[in-house]
């Protein structure tokens, strides 16, 4: 038997068979190299197993995708997720922001913010009150019938703004997550997946907010910034609605009772105004405090006031939307003499000029009211916002010079003015020597001074307790007003009662009587019974009587 070498057999087979069947020709053992035998006792080392790659780990991939979705959605909301929308006469900016607890935050710059527990979701609704729209505010003034429908208008504006915000937020989160996913993964498929997940997350947040919506949250807001004192000042929103009228009536009753106590006390200076005495109520710097009207009405009734003088800053921002605050002036029953303050606008002045019992003083023009001749000038500066840089005392002094010139002209025509009125003391001082008495306000504290040329300057405190500005102080500003007594024949100031109520949250009141120097001298010269000694210089008197709230 002839032995054929394996190599020869392989060559023959290669030539005889097709190429695609060559690997089936020889036995499998002939196609692999022969492995050398291992020595006895040798242990075979296992081959190394490769570590699992990122593709084989689902959790890191999921976490990375979630991070891309959250960051991209947040960037989208931050960049293009804001909506500017009018709400009534206000311009607002609405936005959704990531949050662990949800809720609504209303920013009222520069006073602070209100936070409402309106819903539970991973997004918070931010509403920034930017400014009042002067055109829409003026439209409300020109068409008072629209005020009755203002609530429905505000509701529609909020609904429209919320829908617009929802659409814009959807676009923002999808665009942000898709763009970031494309930048990270460089894969359109994964980028679209990130955008879809972001939209799903926003939809789930919206569903959570709708399911947990709490419309009663507006009754229990949390305050921050300057508004943090608001709960102690006015209580929560529920008590504002139900108790504010009671609060106003209690303040008026406090004034009434203190006045009665004051009238019967035996420690007052010996000045008794007779029935012919002209009584002037001086108020100033009300700053939109509605409680002031109840107090003023009580003083008018208790003191039988003949005329009220308001030395300005009745408003806070001078917008036309605030003009309705002035309507109670019509019901006070006496003439109301008014000058413009730096928080009062020309629109405010025009609104008051249309009231029958109001006498607006400006540009030194004189008017006779309740037997006294008044002249005054409005503040030359309008600075309702602290961001507005005022012109300073130079503008005030120029306005005071013009008022003084008008007073000299009145004297030349033999119609001298009895009382001049300005808002700022800097303007009032320029009238020294041209009028017996000048009234002013602005500084929110009471003061009395005889100027070098004999004019008495009477500065009134804030009859509104500084309005919202009361919360800026360590202690609330008091509510101040004065009753001025004038002799009907000589039309000169005889005495005044300084009235001071405790500030917001306080329930004390005091009334102090002061005698004008010329009245003191005249009574001493005529030996009037009970005449008070003549002081060497005007100085604040101590309270003649004080009492807590009954």
XYZ file of C-alpha atoms in Angstrom:
550
model
C 0.000 0.000 0.000
C 1.430 3.273 -1.100
C 1.522 6.004 1.504
C 0.670 9.458 0.225
C 2.135 12.356 2.156
C -0.356 14.711 3.739
C 1.141 17.696 1.950
C 0.691 16.004 -1.421
C -2.869 15.026 -0.619
C -3.673 18.676 0.377
C -2.191 19.918 -2.911
C -4.217 17.498 -4.964
C -7.406 18.305 -3.174
C -6.848 22.057 -3.631
C -6.568 21.602 -7.351
C -9.583 19.264 -7.695
C -12.202 21.071 -5.495
C -13.784 24.444 -5.830
C -12.452 27.170 -3.635
C -15.624 27.588 -1.555
C -15.416 23.892 -0.516
C -11.756 23.815 0.292
C -12.237 24.030 4.060
C -14.352 20.821 3.966
C -11.709 18.635 2.288
C -9.492 17.745 5.186
C -10.479 16.720 8.668
C -10.754 19.510 11.136
C -7.775 18.250 13.085
C -5.592 18.690 9.995
C -6.538 22.371 9.576
C -5.173 23.525 12.960
C -1.606 23.492 14.166
C -0.731 20.765 16.593
C -0.521 22.102 20.134
C 2.461 21.017 22.201
C 1.736 18.828 25.172
C 1.718 20.512 28.603
C 3.977 19.171 31.303
C 2.287 17.187 34.018
C 0.838 19.304 36.813
C 0.718 22.464 34.695
C -2.416 24.636 35.305
C -3.869 26.470 32.394
C -4.278 30.213 33.041
C -7.733 31.445 32.026
C -7.903 34.055 29.367
C -8.648 37.635 30.632
C -12.302 38.718 30.445
C -12.758 42.281 29.083
C -14.378 44.882 31.425
C -17.997 45.902 30.601
C -18.147 49.094 28.573
C -20.485 52.102 29.066
C -22.780 50.578 26.449
C -23.380 47.582 28.680
C -24.292 49.815 31.754
C -27.881 51.255 31.615
C -27.792 53.426 34.767
C -24.979 55.827 33.781
C -26.611 56.287 30.385
C -29.975 57.065 31.968
C -28.484 59.468 34.502
C -26.488 61.244 31.828
C -29.564 61.638 29.639
C -31.619 62.914 32.596
C -28.937 65.469 33.386
C -28.909 66.663 29.784
C -32.705 66.951 29.769
C -32.868 68.921 33.042
C -30.025 71.304 32.227
C -31.226 71.856 28.670
C -34.816 72.489 29.764
C -33.668 74.926 32.468
C -31.477 76.838 30.007
C -34.355 77.008 27.547
C -36.723 78.425 30.178
C -34.099 80.878 31.354
C -33.326 82.222 27.880
C -36.647 82.247 26.025
C -39.240 81.182 28.610
C -40.351 84.683 29.693
C -43.663 86.219 28.682
C -44.423 89.934 28.994
C -48.151 90.399 29.396
C -50.421 93.190 30.645
C -52.617 92.432 33.656
C -55.158 95.208 34.043
C -53.242 98.508 34.109
C -49.948 96.751 34.983
C -47.190 95.376 32.792
C -45.919 92.068 34.119
C -43.353 89.417 33.195
C -44.281 85.762 33.774
C -41.821 82.879 33.796
C -41.507 79.256 34.930
C -38.494 78.344 37.037
C -37.285 74.985 38.427
C -38.269 74.480 42.060
C -38.389 71.694 44.605
C -41.651 72.855 46.163
C -43.495 74.710 43.401
C -45.714 77.671 44.326
C -45.985 81.197 42.939
C -43.703 84.134 43.642
C -44.897 87.696 42.931
C -42.036 90.197 42.852
C -43.037 93.814 43.569
C -39.815 95.761 43.217
C -38.463 97.502 45.263
C -40.821 96.552 48.116
C -40.175 92.812 48.135
C -42.095 89.697 47.166
C -45.123 87.568 48.035
C -44.863 83.777 47.940
C -48.015 81.682 47.530
C -48.397 77.920 48.056
C -50.486 77.744 44.912
C -49.412 74.278 43.673
C -46.977 71.412 44.202
C -44.776 70.710 41.189
C -41.087 70.891 40.216
C -41.696 74.298 38.610
C -42.497 77.688 40.192
C -44.433 80.496 38.553
C -42.625 83.840 38.846
C -44.590 87.045 38.219
C -42.664 90.327 38.138
C -44.728 93.522 38.356
C -42.751 95.862 36.123
C -44.752 99.096 35.993
C -48.165 100.656 35.563
C -49.179 101.235 31.968
C -50.054 104.969 31.796
C -52.279 104.531 28.731
C -54.401 101.790 30.272
C -54.518 103.644 33.591
C -55.697 106.804 31.833
C -58.315 104.779 29.982
C -59.750 103.627 33.310
C -59.900 107.234 34.481
C -61.502 108.490 31.266
C -64.043 105.658 31.293
C -65.002 104.953 34.932
C -67.582 102.426 33.790
C -64.691 100.083 32.953
C -63.654 99.823 36.609
C -66.641 97.607 37.386
C -65.383 95.114 34.811
C -61.746 95.375 35.833
C -61.842 92.095 37.763
C -63.031 90.165 34.703
C -60.453 91.943 32.575
C -57.663 90.992 34.975
C -58.859 87.365 35.008
C -58.826 87.246 31.207
C -55.372 88.849 31.085
C -53.994 86.283 33.523
C -55.583 83.420 31.571
C -54.183 84.718 28.276
C -50.740 85.243 29.794
C -50.728 81.751 31.323
C -51.632 80.089 28.024
C -48.990 82.083 26.207
C -46.476 81.115 28.891
C -47.408 77.427 28.583
C -46.836 77.411 24.810
C -43.595 79.337 25.051
C -42.359 77.119 27.886
C -43.008 73.971 25.818
C -41.001 75.387 22.944
C -38.277 76.540 25.324
C -37.740 73.206 27.094
C -37.827 71.167 23.879
C -35.404 73.508 22.108
C -33.064 73.704 25.092
C -32.935 69.947 25.757
C -32.606 69.088 22.045
C -29.801 71.580 21.488
C -27.848 70.396 24.532
C -28.429 66.726 23.610
C -27.077 67.337 20.126
C -24.041 69.099 21.557
C -23.301 66.291 24.041
C -24.138 63.144 22.065
C -23.700 64.425 18.490
C -26.571 62.168 17.543
C -29.845 63.552 16.170
C -31.736 60.514 17.480
C -30.558 61.040 21.051
C -31.060 64.790 20.790
C -34.699 64.287 19.772
C -35.104 61.807 22.613
C -33.851 64.446 25.060
C -36.326 66.992 23.663
C -39.195 64.511 23.942
C -38.327 63.683 27.534
C -38.158 67.392 28.397
C -41.635 67.929 26.951
C -42.933 64.915 28.880
C -41.410 66.287 32.092
C -43.038 69.684 31.576
C -46.409 68.079 30.821
C -46.155 65.982 33.987
C -45.287 69.107 35.979
C -48.300 70.892 34.538
C -50.550 67.972 35.428
C -49.171 67.953 38.979
C -49.738 71.702 39.306
C -53.314 71.376 38.049
C -54.046 68.489 40.402
C -52.684 70.345 43.449
C -53.903 73.842 42.526
C -54.916 75.811 45.630
C -56.821 79.023 44.780
C -57.121 79.921 48.493
C -53.342 80.368 48.768
C -53.770 84.075 47.954
C -55.325 84.506 51.418
C -52.152 83.382 53.212
C -49.108 84.812 51.425
C -45.584 84.880 52.819
C -43.862 88.266 52.616
C -40.200 89.118 52.085
C -38.181 92.329 51.727
C -39.873 95.494 52.959
C -43.169 93.664 52.720
C -42.043 91.310 55.485
C -43.618 93.753 57.943
C -46.931 93.674 56.109
C -48.562 90.928 58.226
C -47.951 92.893 61.417
C -49.078 96.073 59.662
C -52.264 94.995 57.950
C -52.658 91.282 58.726
C -53.215 88.633 56.116
C -55.304 89.121 53.010
C -58.420 87.734 54.672
C -58.263 90.232 57.528
C -57.568 93.081 55.093
C -60.841 92.385 53.349
C -62.919 91.773 56.467
C -61.337 94.046 59.079
C -59.900 97.084 57.328
C -63.105 99.061 57.561
C -63.215 98.236 61.275
C -59.606 99.396 61.605
C -60.430 102.761 59.993
C -63.453 103.255 62.246
C -61.415 102.422 65.354
C -58.816 105.040 64.437
C -61.555 107.605 63.963
C -63.112 106.647 67.303
C -59.716 106.952 68.943
C -59.373 110.524 67.664
C -62.899 111.347 68.834
C -62.392 110.037 72.356
C -58.981 111.629 72.798
C -60.401 114.932 71.596
C -63.205 114.760 74.165
C -60.740 113.916 76.891
C -58.578 116.803 75.753
C -61.472 119.249 75.873
C -62.252 118.533 79.524
C -58.724 118.372 80.926
C -57.623 121.179 83.247
C -53.946 121.227 82.286
C -54.269 123.043 78.971
C -52.854 126.488 78.265
C -55.412 129.242 78.822
C -56.563 129.654 75.255
C -60.224 129.060 74.559
C -61.211 129.572 70.925
C -64.513 131.413 70.655
C -67.200 130.497 68.123
C -65.916 133.069 65.641
C -62.413 131.549 65.538
C -61.424 130.152 62.151
C -60.262 126.561 62.504
C -57.876 125.184 59.877
C -56.935 121.507 59.722
C -53.386 121.079 58.346
C -52.586 117.651 56.855
C -49.704 116.491 54.691
C -47.982 113.464 53.160
C -50.951 111.098 53.251
C -49.212 108.766 50.756
C -52.266 106.731 49.758
C -53.227 105.659 53.285
C -57.028 105.197 53.093
C -57.334 105.256 56.894
C -56.401 108.956 56.775
C -59.806 109.953 55.398
C -61.635 108.519 58.430
C -59.285 110.370 60.758
C -59.652 113.638 58.834
C -63.445 113.319 58.822
C -63.413 112.748 62.584
C -61.225 115.809 63.157
C -63.456 117.963 60.960
C -66.480 116.955 63.013
C -64.896 117.163 66.471
C -63.096 120.482 65.985
C -65.727 122.139 63.772
C -63.074 122.717 61.115
C -63.729 125.482 58.566
C -61.101 124.566 55.961
C -58.529 121.810 55.359
C -55.035 122.569 54.005
C -53.098 119.708 52.416
C -49.432 120.521 51.756
C -48.905 117.712 49.249
C -47.774 114.132 48.666
C -51.333 112.921 48.919
C -50.430 110.235 46.375
C -47.489 107.856 46.169
C -46.682 107.541 42.462
C -48.986 110.120 40.915
C -50.462 107.706 38.370
C -53.931 108.197 36.991
C -54.876 104.785 38.387
C -54.484 106.214 41.898
C -56.914 109.088 41.370
C -59.894 107.187 42.739
C -58.191 107.347 46.147
C -59.017 111.091 46.236
C -62.793 110.684 45.929
C -63.516 110.800 49.718
C -62.443 114.480 49.650
C -65.843 115.291 48.150
C -67.586 113.987 51.262
C -65.587 115.905 53.892
C -68.082 118.765 53.845
C -65.544 121.641 54.003
C -63.228 123.380 51.488
C -60.003 121.509 50.753
C -56.945 123.652 49.886
C -54.200 121.619 48.183
C -50.707 122.032 46.721
C -48.817 119.488 44.644
C -46.046 117.457 46.310
C -43.155 115.671 44.660
C -45.206 112.428 44.647
C -48.205 114.145 43.036
C -48.410 114.487 39.268
C -50.081 117.037 37.019
C -52.728 114.380 36.346
C -53.407 114.294 40.083
C -53.726 118.083 40.115
C -56.144 118.120 37.163
C -58.295 115.463 38.850
C -58.560 117.536 42.032
C -59.298 120.738 40.128
C -62.529 119.133 38.927
C -63.838 118.724 42.498
C -66.149 121.514 43.657
C -64.820 121.783 47.222
C -61.110 121.686 46.256
C -58.983 124.819 45.808
C -55.698 124.001 44.074
C -52.894 126.495 44.740
C -50.114 126.881 42.195
C -47.802 129.525 40.710
C -48.512 131.929 43.593
C -52.147 132.552 42.664
C -54.144 133.653 45.718
C -57.623 132.519 46.774
C -59.820 133.494 49.702
C -61.310 130.496 51.485
C -63.290 130.512 54.767
C -62.269 134.099 55.507
C -58.504 133.523 54.998
C -56.396 134.399 51.954
C -54.152 131.577 50.719
C -51.401 131.432 48.092
C -49.114 128.562 47.232
C -47.071 126.712 44.655
C -46.813 123.098 43.613
C -43.556 121.243 43.998
C -41.384 121.837 40.890
C -40.058 118.268 41.052
C -41.929 115.046 40.335
C -39.947 112.169 41.851
C -42.314 109.262 42.548
C -39.571 106.702 41.947
C -36.356 106.718 43.930
C -34.444 105.918 40.767
C -35.284 109.433 39.551
C -32.590 111.905 40.576
C -34.270 115.047 41.972
C -33.103 118.558 41.188
C -32.402 119.282 44.829
C -32.854 122.474 46.806
C -31.950 124.710 43.864
C -35.238 123.909 42.127
C -37.141 124.315 45.396
C -35.558 127.674 46.167
C -36.405 128.946 42.693
C -40.037 127.929 43.196
C -39.971 129.636 46.611
C -38.589 132.837 45.051
C -41.449 132.911 42.561
C -43.957 132.397 45.365
C -42.363 135.222 47.361
C -42.592 137.494 44.330
C -46.289 136.698 43.977
C -46.786 137.482 47.676
C -45.135 140.892 47.225
C -47.425 141.596 44.297
C -50.445 140.784 46.467
C -49.275 143.194 49.148
C -48.744 145.914 46.536
C -52.370 145.443 45.450
C -53.490 145.755 49.097
C -54.706 142.143 49.175
C -52.066 140.560 51.405
C -51.942 136.809 51.810
C -52.526 135.345 55.279
C -51.146 131.835 54.688
C -48.638 130.622 52.116
C -48.411 126.893 51.320
C -45.561 124.896 49.760
C -44.596 121.252 49.965
C -40.873 121.353 50.764
C -39.396 123.484 53.587
C -36.658 124.699 51.223
C -39.299 126.457 49.115
C -41.283 127.638 52.132
C -38.271 129.408 53.677
C -37.982 131.716 50.668
C -41.240 133.427 51.691
C -39.727 134.797 54.914
C -40.876 138.363 55.518
C -43.619 138.253 52.853
C -46.365 136.446 54.804
C -47.186 135.867 58.500
C -47.424 132.065 58.201
C -46.194 129.453 55.731
C -47.215 125.789 55.853
C -45.246 122.837 54.447
C -44.614 119.102 54.901
C -42.356 116.624 53.085
C -40.064 115.563 55.963
C -42.697 113.410 57.722
C -42.243 115.017 61.118
C -43.839 118.009 62.813
C -41.896 121.234 63.395
C -42.335 124.925 64.147
C -39.885 127.755 63.537
C -39.924 131.552 63.395
C -37.736 132.611 60.453
C -35.303 135.585 60.685
C -37.717 138.094 59.128
C -40.689 137.110 61.274
C -42.537 134.528 59.181
C -43.620 131.459 61.135
C -42.929 128.160 59.367
C -45.250 125.317 60.396
C -44.156 121.912 59.109
C -46.652 119.055 59.369
C -45.824 115.378 59.869
C -47.299 112.579 57.778
C -51.062 112.281 58.155
C -50.779 108.919 56.400
C -48.096 107.583 58.730
C -45.693 107.679 55.742
C -47.856 105.181 53.845
C -45.928 102.060 52.794
C -42.720 103.839 53.761
C -43.694 103.284 57.387
C -42.256 99.748 57.185
C -38.788 101.076 56.351
C -38.218 102.379 59.870
C -37.338 100.527 63.040
C -40.524 101.996 64.535
C -43.673 102.870 62.600
C -44.128 106.521 61.702
C -46.923 108.267 63.644
C -50.017 109.778 62.042
C -49.878 113.549 62.553
C -52.135 116.525 61.897
C -52.723 119.993 63.386
C -55.682 122.231 64.141
C -54.733 125.906 63.633
C -56.803 128.630 65.315
C -57.037 132.034 63.589
C -58.587 135.243 64.838
C -61.318 136.186 62.363
C -60.606 139.929 62.567
C -56.817 139.997 62.400
C -56.558 136.652 60.514
C -53.456 135.831 62.597
C -52.569 132.487 64.116
C -53.488 132.329 67.820
C -52.709 128.721 68.753
C -52.578 125.208 67.362
C -53.248 121.689 68.579
C -50.743 119.064 67.463
C -52.417 115.656 67.170
C -50.336 112.480 67.022
C -51.593 108.914 66.729
C -49.360 105.900 67.280
C -48.013 104.408 64.057
C -49.213 101.229 62.400
C -49.824 98.555 64.987
C -49.903 101.049 67.903
C -53.007 102.286 69.710
C -51.965 105.446 71.565
C -52.730 109.072 70.813
C -51.737 112.447 72.195
C -52.841 116.029 71.698
C -50.708 119.002 72.673
C -51.685 122.670 72.562
C -49.244 125.403 71.569
C -49.740 129.169 71.765
C -48.397 131.510 69.125
C -45.917 134.036 70.582
C -47.979 137.084 69.687
C -51.057 135.570 71.369
C -49.058 134.876 74.532
C -47.663 138.412 74.600
C -51.061 139.993 74.006
C -52.691 137.995 76.791
C -49.851 138.787 79.196
C -50.024 142.476 78.262
C -53.785 142.644 78.922
C -53.560 140.616 82.114
C -55.757 137.841 80.716
C -56.620 135.326 83.387
C -54.561 132.181 83.074
C -52.096 133.685 80.642
C -49.133 131.475 79.997
C -45.607 132.851 80.393
C -43.923 134.033 77.264
C -41.279 131.551 76.086
C -37.918 132.925 75.048
C -37.947 130.928 71.817
C -40.360 128.637 70.048
C -39.932 125.106 71.290
C -41.934 121.920 71.027
C -44.375 121.637 73.894
C -44.852 118.500 75.883
C -48.080 116.586 75.344
C -50.982 118.191 77.112
C -52.860 114.949 77.296
C -52.429 111.413 76.175
C -54.539 108.324 76.407
C -54.514 104.764 75.204
C -57.144 103.417 72.925
C -60.388 102.959 74.883
